[in-house]
Short mmCIF file of C-alpha atoms in Angstrom, two decimals:
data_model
loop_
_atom_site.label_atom_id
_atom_site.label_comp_id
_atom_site.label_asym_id
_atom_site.label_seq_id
_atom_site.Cartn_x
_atom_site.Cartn_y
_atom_site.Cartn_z
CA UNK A 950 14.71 -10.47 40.68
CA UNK A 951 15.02 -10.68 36.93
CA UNK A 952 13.03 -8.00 35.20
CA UNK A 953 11.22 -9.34 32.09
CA UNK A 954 12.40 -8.54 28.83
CA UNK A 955 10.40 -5.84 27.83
CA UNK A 956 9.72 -5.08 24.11
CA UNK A 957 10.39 -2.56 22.43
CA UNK A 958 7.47 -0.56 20.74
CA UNK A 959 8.03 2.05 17.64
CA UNK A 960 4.85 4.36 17.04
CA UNK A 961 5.01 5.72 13.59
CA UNK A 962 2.50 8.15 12.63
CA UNK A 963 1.04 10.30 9.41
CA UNK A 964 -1.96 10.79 7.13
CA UNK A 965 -1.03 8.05 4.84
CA UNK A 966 -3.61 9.39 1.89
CA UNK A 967 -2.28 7.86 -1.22
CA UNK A 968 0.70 5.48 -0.01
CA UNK A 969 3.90 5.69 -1.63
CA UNK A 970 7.22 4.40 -1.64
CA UNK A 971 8.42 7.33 0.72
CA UNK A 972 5.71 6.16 3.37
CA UNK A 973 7.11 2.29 3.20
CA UNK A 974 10.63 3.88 4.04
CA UNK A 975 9.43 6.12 6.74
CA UNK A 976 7.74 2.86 7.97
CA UNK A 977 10.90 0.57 7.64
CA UNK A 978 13.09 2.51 9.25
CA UNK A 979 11.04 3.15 12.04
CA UNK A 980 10.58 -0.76 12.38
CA UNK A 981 14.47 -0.92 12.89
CA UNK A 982 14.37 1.08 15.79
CA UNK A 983 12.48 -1.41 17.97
CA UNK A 984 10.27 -5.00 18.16
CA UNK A 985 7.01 -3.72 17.23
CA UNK A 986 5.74 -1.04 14.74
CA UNK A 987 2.67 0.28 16.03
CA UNK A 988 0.83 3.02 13.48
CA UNK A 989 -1.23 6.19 14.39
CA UNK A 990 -3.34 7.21 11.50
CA UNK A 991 -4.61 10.38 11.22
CA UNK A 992 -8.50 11.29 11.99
CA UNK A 993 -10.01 13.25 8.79
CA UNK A 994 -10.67 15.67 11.20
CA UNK A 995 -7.36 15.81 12.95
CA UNK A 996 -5.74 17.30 9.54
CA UNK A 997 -5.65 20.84 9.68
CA UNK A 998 -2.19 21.74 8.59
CA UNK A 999 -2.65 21.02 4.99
CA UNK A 1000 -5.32 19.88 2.57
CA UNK A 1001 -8.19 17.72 3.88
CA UNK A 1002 -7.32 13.93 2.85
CA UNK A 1003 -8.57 12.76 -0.49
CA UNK A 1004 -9.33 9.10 1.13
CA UNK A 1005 -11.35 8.59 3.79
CA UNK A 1006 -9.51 7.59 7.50
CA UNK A 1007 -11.13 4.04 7.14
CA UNK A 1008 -9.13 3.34 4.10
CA UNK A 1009 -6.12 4.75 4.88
CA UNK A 1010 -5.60 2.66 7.66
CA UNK A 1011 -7.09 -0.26 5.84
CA UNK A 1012 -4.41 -0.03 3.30
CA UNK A 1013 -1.54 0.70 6.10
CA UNK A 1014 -2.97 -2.23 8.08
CA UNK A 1015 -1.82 -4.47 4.97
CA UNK A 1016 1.77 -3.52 4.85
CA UNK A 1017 4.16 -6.33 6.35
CA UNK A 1018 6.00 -3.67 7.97
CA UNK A 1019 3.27 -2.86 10.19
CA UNK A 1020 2.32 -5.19 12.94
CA UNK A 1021 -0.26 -3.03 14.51
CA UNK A 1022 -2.62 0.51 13.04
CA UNK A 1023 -5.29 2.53 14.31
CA UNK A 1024 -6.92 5.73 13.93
CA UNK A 1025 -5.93 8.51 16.17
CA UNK A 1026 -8.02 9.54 19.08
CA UNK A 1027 -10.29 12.27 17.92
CA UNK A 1028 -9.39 14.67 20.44
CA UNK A 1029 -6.67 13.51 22.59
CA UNK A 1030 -3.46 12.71 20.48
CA UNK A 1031 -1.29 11.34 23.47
CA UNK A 1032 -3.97 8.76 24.39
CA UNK A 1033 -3.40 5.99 22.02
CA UNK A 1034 0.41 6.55 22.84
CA UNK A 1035 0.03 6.21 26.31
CA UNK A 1036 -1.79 3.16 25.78
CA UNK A 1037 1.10 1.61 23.23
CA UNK A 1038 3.85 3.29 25.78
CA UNK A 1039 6.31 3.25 23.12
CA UNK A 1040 10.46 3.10 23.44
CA UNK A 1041 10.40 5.31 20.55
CA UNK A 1042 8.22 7.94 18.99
CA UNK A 1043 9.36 8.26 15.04
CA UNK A 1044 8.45 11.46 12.74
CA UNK A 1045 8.64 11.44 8.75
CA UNK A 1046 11.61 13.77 7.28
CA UNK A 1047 7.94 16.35 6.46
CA UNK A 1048 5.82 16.50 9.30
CA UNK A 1049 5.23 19.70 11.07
CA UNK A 1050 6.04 18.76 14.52
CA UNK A 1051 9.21 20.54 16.46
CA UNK A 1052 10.56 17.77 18.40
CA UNK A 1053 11.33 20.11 21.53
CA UNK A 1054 7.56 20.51 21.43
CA UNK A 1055 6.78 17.29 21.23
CA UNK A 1056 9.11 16.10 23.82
CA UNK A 1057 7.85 18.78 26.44
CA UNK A 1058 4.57 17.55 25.88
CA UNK A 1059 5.32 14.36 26.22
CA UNK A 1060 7.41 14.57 29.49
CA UNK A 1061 4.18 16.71 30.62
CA UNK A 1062 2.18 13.54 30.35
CA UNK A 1063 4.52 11.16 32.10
CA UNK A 1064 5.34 9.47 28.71
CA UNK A 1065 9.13 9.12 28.29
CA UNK A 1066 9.85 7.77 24.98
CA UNK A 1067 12.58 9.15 22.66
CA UNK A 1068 11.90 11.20 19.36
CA UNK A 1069 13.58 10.07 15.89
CA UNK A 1070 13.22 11.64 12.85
CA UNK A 1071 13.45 9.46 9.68
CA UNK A 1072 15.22 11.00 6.79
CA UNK A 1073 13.86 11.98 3.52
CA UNK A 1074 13.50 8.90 0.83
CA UNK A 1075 14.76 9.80 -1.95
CA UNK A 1076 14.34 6.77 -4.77
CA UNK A 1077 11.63 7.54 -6.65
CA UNK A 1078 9.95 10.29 -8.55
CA UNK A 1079 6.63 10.71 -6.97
CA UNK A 1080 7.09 10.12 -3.15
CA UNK A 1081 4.90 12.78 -1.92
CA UNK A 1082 0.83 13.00 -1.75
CA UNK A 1083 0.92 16.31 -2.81
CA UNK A 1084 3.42 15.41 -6.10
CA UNK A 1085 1.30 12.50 -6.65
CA UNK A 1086 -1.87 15.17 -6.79
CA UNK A 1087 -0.45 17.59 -8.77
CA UNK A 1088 0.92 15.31 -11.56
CA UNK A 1089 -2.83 13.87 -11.87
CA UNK A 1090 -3.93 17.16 -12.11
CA UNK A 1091 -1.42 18.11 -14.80
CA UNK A 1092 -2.09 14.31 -16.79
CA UNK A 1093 -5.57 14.17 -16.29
CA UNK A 1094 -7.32 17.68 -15.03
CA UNK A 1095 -6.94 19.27 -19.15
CA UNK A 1096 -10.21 19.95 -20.40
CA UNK B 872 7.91 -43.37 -5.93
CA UNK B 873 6.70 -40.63 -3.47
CA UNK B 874 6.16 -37.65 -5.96
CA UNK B 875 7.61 -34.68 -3.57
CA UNK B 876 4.23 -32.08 -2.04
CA UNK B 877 4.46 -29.12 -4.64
CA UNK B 878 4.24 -25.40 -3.31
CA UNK B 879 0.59 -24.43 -4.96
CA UNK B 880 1.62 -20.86 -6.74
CA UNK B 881 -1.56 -18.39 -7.33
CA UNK B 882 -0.36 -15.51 -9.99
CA UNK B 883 -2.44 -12.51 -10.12
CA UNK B 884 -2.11 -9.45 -12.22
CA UNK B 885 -2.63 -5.81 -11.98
CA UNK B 886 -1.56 -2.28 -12.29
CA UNK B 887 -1.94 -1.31 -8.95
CA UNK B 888 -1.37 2.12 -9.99
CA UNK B 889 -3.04 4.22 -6.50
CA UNK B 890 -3.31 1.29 -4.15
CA UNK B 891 -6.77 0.89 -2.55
CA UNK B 892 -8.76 -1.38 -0.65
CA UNK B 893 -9.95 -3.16 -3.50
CA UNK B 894 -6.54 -4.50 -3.93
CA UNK B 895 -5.80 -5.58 -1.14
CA UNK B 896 -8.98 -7.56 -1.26
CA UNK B 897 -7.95 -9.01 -4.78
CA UNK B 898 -4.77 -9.81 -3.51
CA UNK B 899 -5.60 -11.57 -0.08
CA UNK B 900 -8.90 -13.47 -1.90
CA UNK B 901 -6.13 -14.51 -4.55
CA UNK B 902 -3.48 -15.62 -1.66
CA UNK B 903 -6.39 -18.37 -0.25
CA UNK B 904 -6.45 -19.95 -3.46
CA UNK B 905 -2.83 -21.76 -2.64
CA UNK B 906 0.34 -21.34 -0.72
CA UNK B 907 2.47 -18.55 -2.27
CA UNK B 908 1.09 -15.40 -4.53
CA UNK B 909 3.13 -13.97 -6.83
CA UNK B 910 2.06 -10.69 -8.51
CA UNK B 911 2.94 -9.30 -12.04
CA UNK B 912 2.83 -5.92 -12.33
CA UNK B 913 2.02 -4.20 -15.71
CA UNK B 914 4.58 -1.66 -17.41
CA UNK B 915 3.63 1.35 -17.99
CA UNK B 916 4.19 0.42 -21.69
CA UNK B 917 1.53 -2.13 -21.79
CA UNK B 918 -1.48 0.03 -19.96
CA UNK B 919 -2.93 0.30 -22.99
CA UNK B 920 -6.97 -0.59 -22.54
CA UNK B 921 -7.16 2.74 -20.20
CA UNK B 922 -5.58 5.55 -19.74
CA UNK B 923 -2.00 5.48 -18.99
CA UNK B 924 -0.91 5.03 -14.92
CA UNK B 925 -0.31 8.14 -12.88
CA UNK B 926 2.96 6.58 -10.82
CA UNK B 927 5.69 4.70 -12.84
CA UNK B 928 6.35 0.87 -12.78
CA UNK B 929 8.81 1.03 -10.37
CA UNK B 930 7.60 2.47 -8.13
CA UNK B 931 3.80 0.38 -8.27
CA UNK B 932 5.68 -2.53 -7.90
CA UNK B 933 7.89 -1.30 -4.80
CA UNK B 934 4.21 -0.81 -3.43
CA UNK B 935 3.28 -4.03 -4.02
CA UNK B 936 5.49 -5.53 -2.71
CA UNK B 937 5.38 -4.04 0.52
CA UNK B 938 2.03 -5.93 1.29
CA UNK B 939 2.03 -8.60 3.26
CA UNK B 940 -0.09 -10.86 1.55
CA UNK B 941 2.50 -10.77 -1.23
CA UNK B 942 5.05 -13.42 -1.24
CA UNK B 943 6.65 -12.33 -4.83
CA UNK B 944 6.02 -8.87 -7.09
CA UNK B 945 7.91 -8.67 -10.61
CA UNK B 946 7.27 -6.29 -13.20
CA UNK B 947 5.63 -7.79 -16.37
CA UNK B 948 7.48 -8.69 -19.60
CA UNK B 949 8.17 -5.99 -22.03
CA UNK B 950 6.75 -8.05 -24.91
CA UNK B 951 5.57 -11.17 -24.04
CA UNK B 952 3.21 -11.80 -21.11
CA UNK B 953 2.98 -15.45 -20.76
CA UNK B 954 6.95 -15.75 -20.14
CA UNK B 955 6.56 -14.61 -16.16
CA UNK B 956 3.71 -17.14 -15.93
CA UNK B 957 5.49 -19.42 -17.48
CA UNK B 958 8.53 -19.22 -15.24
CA UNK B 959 6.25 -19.35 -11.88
CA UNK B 960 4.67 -22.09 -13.41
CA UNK B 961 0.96 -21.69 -11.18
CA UNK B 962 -1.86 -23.41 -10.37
CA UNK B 963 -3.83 -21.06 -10.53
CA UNK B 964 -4.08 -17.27 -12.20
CA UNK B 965 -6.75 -14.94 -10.32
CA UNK B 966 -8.58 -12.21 -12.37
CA UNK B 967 -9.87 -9.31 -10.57
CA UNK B 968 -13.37 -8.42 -11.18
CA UNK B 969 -12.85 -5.57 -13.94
CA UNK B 970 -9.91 -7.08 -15.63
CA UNK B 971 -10.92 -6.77 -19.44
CA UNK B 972 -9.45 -10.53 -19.89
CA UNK B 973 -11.98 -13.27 -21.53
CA UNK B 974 -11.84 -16.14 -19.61
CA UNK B 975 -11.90 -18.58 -22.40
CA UNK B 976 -9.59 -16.19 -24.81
CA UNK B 977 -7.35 -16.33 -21.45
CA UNK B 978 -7.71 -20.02 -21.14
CA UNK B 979 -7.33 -20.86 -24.90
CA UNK B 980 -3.82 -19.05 -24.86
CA UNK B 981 -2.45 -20.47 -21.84
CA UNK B 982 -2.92 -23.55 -23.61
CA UNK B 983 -1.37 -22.98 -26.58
CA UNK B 984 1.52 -22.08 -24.33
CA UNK B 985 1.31 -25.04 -22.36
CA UNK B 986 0.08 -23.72 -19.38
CA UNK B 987 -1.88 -25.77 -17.12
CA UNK B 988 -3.36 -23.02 -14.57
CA UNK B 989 -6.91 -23.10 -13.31
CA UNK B 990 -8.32 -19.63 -13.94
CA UNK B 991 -10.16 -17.55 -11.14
CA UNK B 992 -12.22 -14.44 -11.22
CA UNK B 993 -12.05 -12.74 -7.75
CA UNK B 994 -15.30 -10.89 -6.95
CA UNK B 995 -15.68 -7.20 -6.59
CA UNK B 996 -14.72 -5.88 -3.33
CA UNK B 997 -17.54 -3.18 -2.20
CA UNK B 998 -15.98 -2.09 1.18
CA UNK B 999 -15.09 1.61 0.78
CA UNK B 1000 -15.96 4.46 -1.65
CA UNK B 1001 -12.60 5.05 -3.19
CA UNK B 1002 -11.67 1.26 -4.44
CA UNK B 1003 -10.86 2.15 -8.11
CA UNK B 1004 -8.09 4.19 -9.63
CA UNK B 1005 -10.45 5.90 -11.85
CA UNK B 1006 -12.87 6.84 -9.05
CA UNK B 1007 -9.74 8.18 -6.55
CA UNK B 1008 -8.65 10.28 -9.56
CA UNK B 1009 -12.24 11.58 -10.48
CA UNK B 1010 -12.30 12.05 -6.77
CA UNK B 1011 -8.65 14.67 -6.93
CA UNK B 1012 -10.11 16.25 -10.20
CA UNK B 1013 -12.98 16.88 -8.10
CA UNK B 1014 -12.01 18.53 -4.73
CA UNK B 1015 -8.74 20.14 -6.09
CA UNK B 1016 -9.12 20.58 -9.22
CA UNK B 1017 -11.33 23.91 -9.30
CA UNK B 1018 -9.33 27.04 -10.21
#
């Protein structure tokens, strides 16, 4: 029996709040590493580890939903972050040169939940000037937050 | 003589300087209007009706054109901004709905250039709560800006 060519799903995933050429690299290199670039964007709720988002979750993933990089988004499950990848059952799981995961971590609890994809991390981007939400923010606060 | 079916070019024109929802919407309403969209991004030198963008020209356009609905994104000309629309040569130039252009001012010059285009004001896009620049920043002022 020949076994049908399966493809390949990349799940990319981050807060997205004010997109920036460093997200479209984390994005595009993730696409590389498979057929399909499927997109987990963060719930409002679900980010904890550093400042609440400036931009709602409905239009950050509106705005990643336009990129051509991106064949498929969604918001992440409110309380259950390995649901929506078990559902995509990715080949590969990508993280962004920043985000606060340990990969051992992540692969234990990954392997704990029967889902056996493999963890890249995407290097840091490095072409332009304000590449960061958190530059972006603190540049309009120096240009535009003087009294 | 068969005259040969000519690709229908729609140019629009922006800043793009925190990319939003609103747009995207500009972008993809512009996009229906014919078969390619091309997109001429202003330099930072020519911002001049508000206050100066946050994020360089490079890298707004390198946003741009990441979008899918975006066939071609070039920066504008330094000095002269019919020359880019005179090189794509459209059918049709798309203003968003709080572009301080006069249509007939608009109209007037492009034909004193010799420019044929048809000229389209895209509607606003009411969709989200964050869909202008000025209300994203007020918005970053707002939540982290207190001491």
């Amino acid at each position: 029996m020949i076994r049908e060519s399966r493809v390949r799903r990349v799940v990319a995933t981050g807060t997205f709040d004010i997109l920036h050429p460093g997200h479209i690299y984390y994005l595009e290199e993730s696409r590389k590493l498979g057929d399909e670039l499927h997109v987990i964007v963060a719930r409002d709720r679900n980010v904890r580890h550093k400042p609440r988002p400036v931009i709602g979750e409905a239009q950050r993933l509106k705005v990643v939903q336009a990129l051509r990089v991106v064949d498929v988004a969604r918001l992440g499950d409110a309380t259950d972050m390995f649901r929506p990848i078990e559902e995509i059952d990715p080949a590969v799981i990508t993280l962004g040169f920043n985000q606060h995961f340990s990969e051992e971590h992540l692969l234990a609890s990954l392997k704990e939940r029967g889902i056996g994809a493999e963890i890249v991390r995407i290097g840091e981007y490095r072409g332009d000037p304000c590449t960061s939400t958190r530059r972006i923010i603190e540049r309009i606060l120096e240009i535009r937050g003087r009294p």
